[in-house]
Amino acid sequence: WLKRGLTTPCGTSVAAMPLFDFSKTLAQWRSTIRDAANQQWLAVCCLCREHDDEDEEQERALRRKLVEEAGCGAVRRTMLLEHKRSEDMLGVYSIEPKVVGRGGYGTVRKATLTGSGKKLKRAVKEVRKRSLHSANLTQREIGVLRSLDHPNICRLFESYEDKKNIYLVLEFIEGRDLFDELQDDIVKRLTSETRFDEDFTAHIMRQVFSALAYCHGHGIIHRDIKLENIMVCQPEGPDADMPVVKIIDWGLAVISQAEGFRTQRVEGTKAYLAPEAREEGDFSPGSDMWSTGVVLHILLLGSFPTPADPHPVMAGTEALSLSALDLLEGLLKFNPAERLTAASALKHPWIMARDGVRSENTGIELRRQATCSFVSFFQAEKLRQAALTAVAMQISSDHLVKACAQFKAVDLNGDGVISKEEFLQAFKSSFVEGDAAHTHEQWVQACDAIFDEVDTDGSGEIEFTEWEAAALGNIDGISDEAIKAAFRVLDYDRSGKISLQNLARVVRQNSDEIANWLPQFDLNGDGEIDFDEFKAMFRTKAAAAAGDLCKPVFQAS
């Protein structure tokens, strides 16, 4: 908008904006543009409710376009491919015939990326277009998943569509849902080998609250939180005793305004629905929190709460700690305005006291490793940053256990994103304290420059994929299979090479700037990047000490 002199989504000329000032920082411009885009996005959401079903596709496309253009470098979303030919999927994925999951609108099968030797697994969700309603729900799920980026939310890779079906290619989660886990535990309790004590349950619920705090903060309501939609997987590595949670099935999720979402249908699973959702069709972040209260009640007490006004009846609470009971009561308030939010549940003493806090020395070392990754990403060329992002999107988080530990060490409030304050705190504990060579102001400027570079979509926070891309720059042994998968995403026209036009689609710079970067990686000088040249981008990794890495940052800032 700034370059072309166009108007903002609100209709105001950029040049006429009262804040127009060329001395503004990039971060301030991003914030101004993003706020304007969000206002238009909310207006589109209102229009969608007033229009008939025939108009929903046009409004949905406009909303998605506004979201993707809201930042100055929305790289991740441009790499989530949408295909209009399902035949193309057959050459990309090997899909097993066995159904591994079944829902109200579709089935799920396991698949592997062709040529990956079964190393890159995917889940393919097939939804038949039985009605306009089912098709719209699926398209809405795709739109929601495109906008979510959190370690405890199932990841969308791409989608395909034909006349009869819509296919979502999702992260394959090696694990079972919480319902099956609990059933096994009930059997084990006969021999006193239970896992679901308060400590283990708190570990599960912390991840659920983190995912919901993130999506509620982005205006999204899940509307179907239940045991069956919470997957539990066991990662490999030093933290293998503590499982990772992934929330799945976003088919009923909605992008909502502050006052919530109302429907004429009874949608969701009745036993988990909040009173206002079950009786009046009113959904809000508070209705999601009631559902988490039901989940917590089942995990701790083995039964559903009995609804009652103003408080549900909870039997068997004598065995619970007072802190656990306080959290349950806060989640199951009859009035949604009085319920705990996901962000406040994350800070509840019952969660905080049982979250497996690492030693201070371990935390400092993990934060130091993470900040070194950020600095390396800052120094990397734009094309290499895009390549790292593409690879990060092809790797499941359970394959990066050590790197995930670094992320958690920086994400101090546990909401699944890294704020600028958390980022600065990580640098302060790693490098700033004891550094007499630079002033505090110089460190703040350096951190701002690095943060803006890693925050590729200009959202004001570092999301999970952005962080993964930075972490990959300092990790040895990125698999050829992941690199091939990333190359396919960037080679959008399937020519076998990444052209200038392909790069312009994912890198938010003009063609002249991209053309200036290309020769560094275009080793044979043909004006395009083939797979061998693309693979060569990952052969070098920063190996300098942390202090040395920061020197160019001070110079740049």
PDB file of C-alpha atoms in Angstrom, residues 144-286:
ATOM      1  CA  VAL A 144      -9.281 -20.992  10.314  1.00  0.00           C
ATOM      2  CA  LEU A 145      -6.342 -23.405  10.110  1.00  0.00           C
ATOM      3  CA  ARG A 146      -4.539 -21.125   7.668  1.00  0.00           C
ATOM      4  CA  SER A 147      -4.578 -18.396  10.293  1.00  0.00           C
ATOM      5  CA  LEU A 148      -3.440 -20.577  13.241  1.00  0.00           C
ATOM      6  CA  ASP A 149       0.183 -21.299  14.087  1.00  0.00           C
ATOM      7  CA  HIS A 150       0.684 -22.852  17.529  1.00  0.00           C
ATOM      8  CA  PRO A 151       2.630 -25.891  18.831  1.00  0.00           C
ATOM      9  CA  ASN A 152      -0.519 -27.430  20.337  1.00  0.00           C
ATOM     10  CA  ILE A 153      -2.764 -27.018  17.283  1.00  0.00           C
ATOM     11  CA  CYS A 154      -2.825 -29.545  14.451  1.00  0.00           C
ATOM     12  CA  ARG A 155      -1.087 -28.051  11.405  1.00  0.00           C
ATOM     13  CA  LEU A 156      -2.583 -27.680   7.914  1.00  0.00           C
ATOM     14  CA  PHE A 157      -0.162 -28.269   5.003  1.00  0.00           C
ATOM     15  CA  GLU A 158      -2.390 -27.785   1.942  1.00  0.00           C
ATOM     16  CA  SER A 159      -5.838 -28.521   0.515  1.00  0.00           C
ATOM     17  CA  TYR A 160      -7.315 -30.004  -2.660  1.00  0.00           C
ATOM     18  CA  GLU A 161     -10.796 -29.789  -4.130  1.00  0.00           C
ATOM     19  CA  ASP A 162     -12.864 -31.350  -6.912  1.00  0.00           C
ATOM     20  CA  LYS A 163     -16.566 -31.482  -7.784  1.00  0.00           C
ATOM     21  CA  LYS A 164     -17.394 -34.086  -5.137  1.00  0.00           C
ATOM     22  CA  ASN A 165     -14.857 -33.703  -2.325  1.00  0.00           C
ATOM     23  CA  ILE A 166     -12.584 -31.379  -0.399  1.00  0.00           C
ATOM     24  CA  TYR A 167      -9.308 -32.765   0.976  1.00  0.00           C
ATOM     25  CA  LEU A 168      -7.322 -31.301   3.853  1.00  0.00           C
ATOM     26  CA  VAL A 169      -3.706 -32.458   4.183  1.00  0.00           C
ATOM     27  CA  LEU A 170      -2.970 -32.212   7.894  1.00  0.00           C
ATOM     28  CA  GLU A 171      -0.230 -33.037  10.365  1.00  0.00           C
ATOM     29  CA  PHE A 172      -0.284 -36.758  11.201  1.00  0.00           C
ATOM     30  CA  ILE A 173      -0.217 -37.132  14.973  1.00  0.00           C
ATOM     31  CA  GLU A 174       1.462 -40.280  16.273  1.00  0.00           C
ATOM     32  CA  GLY A 175      -0.749 -40.878  19.263  1.00  0.00           C
ATOM     33  CA  ARG A 176      -4.287 -41.347  20.521  1.00  0.00           C
ATOM     34  CA  ASP A 177      -7.078 -39.068  21.624  1.00  0.00           C
ATOM     35  CA  LEU A 178      -7.576 -38.266  25.293  1.00  0.00           C
ATOM     36  CA  PHE A 179     -10.708 -40.443  25.466  1.00  0.00           C
ATOM     37  CA  ASP A 180      -8.722 -43.582  24.571  1.00  0.00           C
ATOM     38  CA  GLU A 181      -5.918 -42.579  26.936  1.00  0.00           C
ATOM     39  CA  LEU A 182      -8.407 -42.212  29.788  1.00  0.00           C
ATOM     40  CA  GLN A 183     -10.077 -45.555  29.029  1.00  0.00           C
ATOM     41  CA  ASP A 184      -6.712 -47.314  29.302  1.00  0.00           C
ATOM     42  CA  ASP A 185      -6.001 -45.497  32.520  1.00  0.00           C
ATOM     43  CA  ILE A 186      -9.287 -46.657  34.059  1.00  0.00           C
ATOM     44  CA  VAL A 187      -8.179 -50.264  33.497  1.00  0.00           C
ATOM     45  CA  LYS A 188      -4.733 -49.539  34.962  1.00  0.00           C
ATOM     46  CA  ARG A 189      -6.290 -48.039  38.090  1.00  0.00           C
ATOM     47  CA  LEU A 190      -7.351 -51.570  39.067  1.00  0.00           C
ATOM     48  CA  THR A 191      -3.653 -52.290  39.627  1.00  0.00           C
ATOM     49  CA  SER A 192      -2.885 -48.792  41.008  1.00  0.00           C
ATOM     50  CA  GLU A 193      -0.848 -47.763  37.925  1.00  0.00           C
ATOM     51  CA  THR A 194      -2.699 -44.552  37.119  1.00  0.00           C
ATOM     52  CA  ARG A 195      -1.129 -41.751  35.066  1.00  0.00           C
ATOM     53  CA  PHE A 196      -3.902 -39.210  35.514  1.00  0.00           C
ATOM     54  CA  ASP A 197      -2.901 -37.760  38.851  1.00  0.00           C
ATOM     55  CA  GLU A 198      -3.074 -34.000  39.334  1.00  0.00           C
ATOM     56  CA  ASP A 199       0.464 -33.384  38.058  1.00  0.00           C
ATOM     57  CA  PHE A 200      -0.055 -35.302  34.817  1.00  0.00           C
ATOM     58  CA  THR A 201      -3.499 -33.747  34.266  1.00  0.00           C
ATOM     59  CA  ALA A 202      -2.106 -30.250  34.830  1.00  0.00           C
ATOM     60  CA  HIS A 203       0.520 -30.902  32.145  1.00  0.00           C
ATOM     61  CA  ILE A 204      -2.241 -31.867  29.694  1.00  0.00           C
ATOM     62  CA  MET A 205      -4.522 -28.947  30.574  1.00  0.00           C
ATOM     63  CA  ARG A 206      -1.724 -26.358  30.423  1.00  0.00           C
ATOM     64  CA  GLN A 207      -1.259 -27.164  26.736  1.00  0.00           C
ATOM     65  CA  VAL A 208      -5.019 -27.022  26.093  1.00  0.00           C
ATOM     66  CA  PHE A 209      -5.260 -23.626  27.808  1.00  0.00           C
ATOM     67  CA  SER A 210      -2.236 -22.394  25.839  1.00  0.00           C
ATOM     68  CA  ALA A 211      -3.825 -23.307  22.493  1.00  0.00           C
ATOM     69  CA  LEU A 212      -7.151 -21.715  23.454  1.00  0.00           C
ATOM     70  CA  ALA A 213      -5.497 -18.546  24.794  1.00  0.00           C
ATOM     71  CA  TYR A 214      -3.812 -18.213  21.403  1.00  0.00           C
ATOM     72  CA  CYS A 215      -6.903 -18.785  19.250  1.00  0.00           C
ATOM     73  CA  HIS A 216      -9.193 -16.692  21.494  1.00  0.00           C
ATOM     74  CA  GLY A 217      -6.637 -13.909  21.256  1.00  0.00           C
ATOM     75  CA  HIS A 218      -6.972 -14.155  17.470  1.00  0.00           C
ATOM     76  CA  GLY A 219     -10.785 -14.049  17.585  1.00  0.00           C
ATOM     77  CA  ILE A 220     -11.344 -17.781  16.966  1.00  0.00           C
ATOM     78  CA  ILE A 221     -13.693 -20.063  18.937  1.00  0.00           C
ATOM     79  CA  HIS A 222     -13.252 -23.851  18.608  1.00  0.00           C
ATOM     80  CA  ARG A 223     -16.838 -24.769  19.691  1.00  0.00           C
ATOM     81  CA  ASP A 224     -16.155 -28.518  20.026  1.00  0.00           C
ATOM     82  CA  ILE A 225     -13.570 -29.036  22.764  1.00  0.00           C
ATOM     83  CA  LYS A 226     -13.899 -32.600  24.073  1.00  0.00           C
ATOM     84  CA  LEU A 227     -11.743 -35.615  24.966  1.00  0.00           C
ATOM     85  CA  GLU A 228     -11.932 -36.986  21.414  1.00  0.00           C
ATOM     86  CA  ASN A 229     -10.575 -33.736  19.919  1.00  0.00           C
ATOM     87  CA  ILE A 230      -7.501 -33.603  22.167  1.00  0.00           C
ATOM     88  CA  MET A 231      -4.728 -35.811  20.775  1.00  0.00           C
ATOM     89  CA  VAL A 232      -1.896 -37.026  23.005  1.00  0.00           C
ATOM     90  CA  CYS A 233       1.436 -37.956  21.415  1.00  0.00           C
ATOM     91  CA  GLN A 234       4.672 -39.129  22.965  1.00  0.00           C
ATOM     92  CA  PRO A 235       7.762 -37.293  21.664  1.00  0.00           C
ATOM     93  CA  GLU A 236      11.227 -38.786  21.562  1.00  0.00           C
ATOM     94  CA  GLY A 237      14.026 -37.326  23.637  1.00  0.00           C
ATOM     95  CA  PRO A 238      14.713 -36.237  27.225  1.00  0.00           C
ATOM     96  CA  ASP A 239      11.113 -35.121  27.815  1.00  0.00           C
ATOM     97  CA  ALA A 240       9.586 -38.371  26.535  1.00  0.00           C
ATOM     98  CA  ASP A 241       7.828 -38.999  29.852  1.00  0.00           C
ATOM     99  CA  MET A 242       5.617 -35.937  29.344  1.00  0.00           C
ATOM    100  CA  PRO A 243       3.289 -36.074  26.318  1.00  0.00           C
ATOM    101  CA  VAL A 244       2.509 -33.326  23.824  1.00  0.00           C
ATOM    102  CA  VAL A 245      -1.099 -32.311  23.218  1.00  0.00           C
ATOM    103  CA  LYS A 246      -2.592 -31.325  19.845  1.00  0.00           C
ATOM    104  CA  ILE A 247      -6.113 -29.940  19.438  1.00  0.00           C
ATOM    105  CA  ILE A 248      -7.798 -31.268  16.290  1.00  0.00           C
ATOM    106  CA  ASP A 249     -11.077 -31.009  14.344  1.00  0.00           C
ATOM    107  CA  TRP A 250     -11.625 -27.317  13.709  1.00  0.00           C
ATOM    108  CA  GLY A 251     -14.673 -27.939  11.510  1.00  0.00           C
ATOM    109  CA  LEU A 252     -17.039 -26.012  13.808  1.00  0.00           C
ATOM    110  CA  ALA A 253     -14.568 -23.233  14.627  1.00  0.00           C
ATOM    111  CA  VAL A 254     -15.598 -19.683  13.802  1.00  0.00           C
ATOM    112  CA  ILE A 255     -13.886 -16.327  13.501  1.00  0.00           C
ATOM    113  CA  SER A 256     -15.953 -14.174  15.800  1.00  0.00           C
ATOM    114  CA  GLN A 257     -16.313 -10.625  17.001  1.00  0.00           C
ATOM    115  CA  ALA A 258     -15.942  -9.722  20.671  1.00  0.00           C
ATOM    116  CA  GLU A 259     -19.596 -10.378  21.522  1.00  0.00           C
ATOM    117  CA  GLY A 260     -19.412 -13.966  20.304  1.00  0.00           C
ATOM    118  CA  PHE A 261     -21.255 -16.045  17.717  1.00  0.00           C
ATOM    119  CA  ARG A 262     -24.905 -17.124  17.604  1.00  0.00           C
ATOM    120  CA  THR A 263     -26.323 -20.002  15.586  1.00  0.00           C
ATOM    121  CA  GLN A 264     -29.804 -21.422  15.028  1.00  0.00           C
ATOM    122  CA  ARG A 265     -28.389 -24.972  15.026  1.00  0.00           C
ATOM    123  CA  VAL A 266     -27.322 -27.016  18.032  1.00  0.00           C
ATOM    124  CA  GLU A 267     -23.689 -27.521  17.012  1.00  0.00           C
ATOM    125  CA  GLY A 268     -20.988 -29.307  18.966  1.00  0.00           C
ATOM    126  CA  THR A 269     -21.172 -32.226  21.395  1.00  0.00           C
ATOM    127  CA  LYS A 270     -24.086 -31.687  23.753  1.00  0.00           C
ATOM    128  CA  ALA A 271     -22.489 -33.155  26.889  1.00  0.00           C
ATOM    129  CA  TYR A 272     -19.641 -30.611  26.636  1.00  0.00           C
ATOM    130  CA  LEU A 273     -21.690 -27.557  25.629  1.00  0.00           C
ATOM    131  CA  ALA A 274     -21.975 -24.571  27.938  1.00  0.00           C
ATOM    132  CA  PRO A 275     -25.522 -23.797  29.152  1.00  0.00           C
ATOM    133  CA  GLU A 276     -25.853 -20.700  26.938  1.00  0.00           C
ATOM    134  CA  ALA A 277     -24.611 -22.620  23.878  1.00  0.00           C
ATOM    135  CA  ARG A 278     -26.890 -25.606  24.478  1.00  0.00           C
ATOM    136  CA  GLU A 279     -30.017 -23.582  25.204  1.00  0.00           C
ATOM    137  CA  GLU A 280     -29.630 -20.419  23.119  1.00  0.00           C
ATOM    138  CA  GLY A 281     -26.940 -21.181  20.532  1.00  0.00           C
ATOM    139  CA  ASP A 282     -24.636 -18.501  21.998  1.00  0.00           C
ATOM    140  CA  PHE A 283     -20.939 -19.296  21.589  1.00  0.00           C
ATOM    141  CA  SER A 284     -18.026 -17.288  22.918  1.00  0.00           C
ATOM    142  CA  PRO A 285     -14.534 -17.904  24.285  1.00  0.00           C
ATOM    143  CA  GLY A 286     -16.353 -18.515  27.566  1.00  0.00           C
TER     144      GLY A 286
END
